[in-house]
């Protein structure tokens, strides 16, 4: 089954809280769960570690960490090249 969990937000729209805590409320064991994470790179890394320690194998944890590029130096060429 699918559970959409957000760390902060509207409890009427999503499950709110720490994903590890929410999963542990719903399942006796997490070894058969799969997790799909997205968000800030530091947050994704921390949650990935918590889920692994809680029992989800790393191969079952997928993540899309949001990162930003460093701004170009002043006066740099802003053209994209392939």
Short mmCIF file of C-alpha atoms in Angstrom, two decimals:
data_model
loop_
_atom_site.label_atom_id
_atom_site.label_comp_id
_atom_site.label_asym_id
_atom_site.label_seq_id
_atom_site.Cartn_x
_atom_site.Cartn_y
_atom_site.Cartn_z
CA UNK A 1 0.00 0.00 0.00
CA UNK A 2 1.02 3.60 -0.56
CA UNK A 3 1.53 6.13 2.21
CA UNK A 4 2.21 9.77 1.48
CA UNK A 5 3.98 11.32 4.44
CA UNK A 6 5.23 14.87 4.87
CA UNK A 7 7.36 16.16 7.72
CA UNK A 8 5.24 19.30 8.08
CA UNK A 9 1.97 20.21 6.45
CA UNK A 10 -1.79 19.83 6.41
CA UNK A 11 -2.85 16.73 8.36
CA UNK A 12 -6.13 16.68 6.41
CA UNK A 13 -4.30 16.15 3.13
CA UNK A 14 -1.28 13.99 4.09
CA UNK A 15 0.05 11.90 6.92
CA UNK A 16 2.27 14.28 8.86
CA UNK A 17 5.34 13.32 10.86
CA UNK A 18 8.62 11.49 10.69
CA UNK A 19 8.32 8.82 7.99
CA UNK A 20 10.11 6.22 10.10
CA UNK A 21 7.67 6.75 12.98
CA UNK A 22 4.66 6.59 10.64
CA UNK A 23 5.88 3.36 9.01
CA UNK A 24 6.61 1.74 12.35
CA UNK A 25 3.05 2.55 13.47
CA UNK A 26 1.68 0.78 10.38
CA UNK A 27 4.01 -2.22 10.02
CA UNK A 28 5.55 -4.73 12.42
CA UNK A 29 8.62 -5.11 10.21
CA UNK A 30 9.97 -2.74 7.60
CA UNK A 31 12.20 -5.17 5.67
CA UNK A 32 9.58 -5.61 2.93
CA UNK A 33 8.77 -1.90 2.61
CA UNK A 34 9.99 0.36 -0.17
CA UNK A 35 10.61 4.05 0.38
CA UNK A 36 10.64 6.89 -2.14
CA UNK A 37 12.12 10.08 -0.73
CA UNK A 38 12.45 13.58 -2.12
CA UNK A 39 13.50 16.88 -0.66
CA UNK A 40 16.52 18.73 0.63
CA UNK A 41 19.71 16.67 0.21
CA UNK A 42 20.58 16.75 3.93
CA UNK A 43 17.06 15.71 4.93
CA UNK A 44 16.94 12.89 2.35
CA UNK A 45 20.31 11.59 3.54
CA UNK A 46 19.24 11.61 7.20
CA UNK A 47 15.91 9.89 6.48
CA UNK A 48 17.57 7.30 4.24
CA UNK A 49 19.90 6.40 7.12
CA UNK A 50 17.02 6.21 9.62
CA UNK A 51 15.00 3.94 7.33
CA UNK A 52 17.99 1.64 6.80
CA UNK A 53 18.62 1.40 10.55
CA UNK A 54 14.88 0.71 11.03
CA UNK A 55 15.15 -2.30 8.70
CA UNK A 56 14.54 -1.26 5.10
CA UNK A 57 17.33 -2.54 2.81
CA UNK A 58 19.17 0.25 0.94
CA UNK A 59 18.17 -1.25 -2.43
CA UNK A 60 14.53 -0.57 -1.46
CA UNK A 61 15.10 3.10 -0.65
CA UNK A 62 14.91 5.40 -3.69
CA UNK A 63 15.66 9.09 -3.35
CA UNK A 64 15.58 12.31 -5.32
CA UNK A 65 17.56 14.90 -3.41
CA UNK A 66 16.94 18.50 -4.38
CA UNK A 67 20.18 20.41 -4.85
CA UNK A 68 20.91 23.83 -6.22
CA UNK A 69 23.85 24.86 -8.32
CA UNK A 70 26.26 27.48 -7.09
CA UNK A 71 25.57 30.87 -8.66
CA UNK A 72 27.85 31.78 -11.54
CA UNK A 73 30.51 34.36 -10.77
CA UNK A 74 29.62 37.94 -11.67
CA UNK A 75 30.25 38.55 -15.36
CA UNK A 76 30.34 34.82 -16.25
CA UNK A 77 28.72 33.64 -19.49
CA UNK A 78 25.21 32.33 -18.66
CA UNK A 79 24.79 30.33 -21.88
CA UNK A 80 24.21 26.59 -21.55
CA UNK A 81 26.39 24.44 -23.74
CA UNK A 82 26.09 20.76 -24.44
#
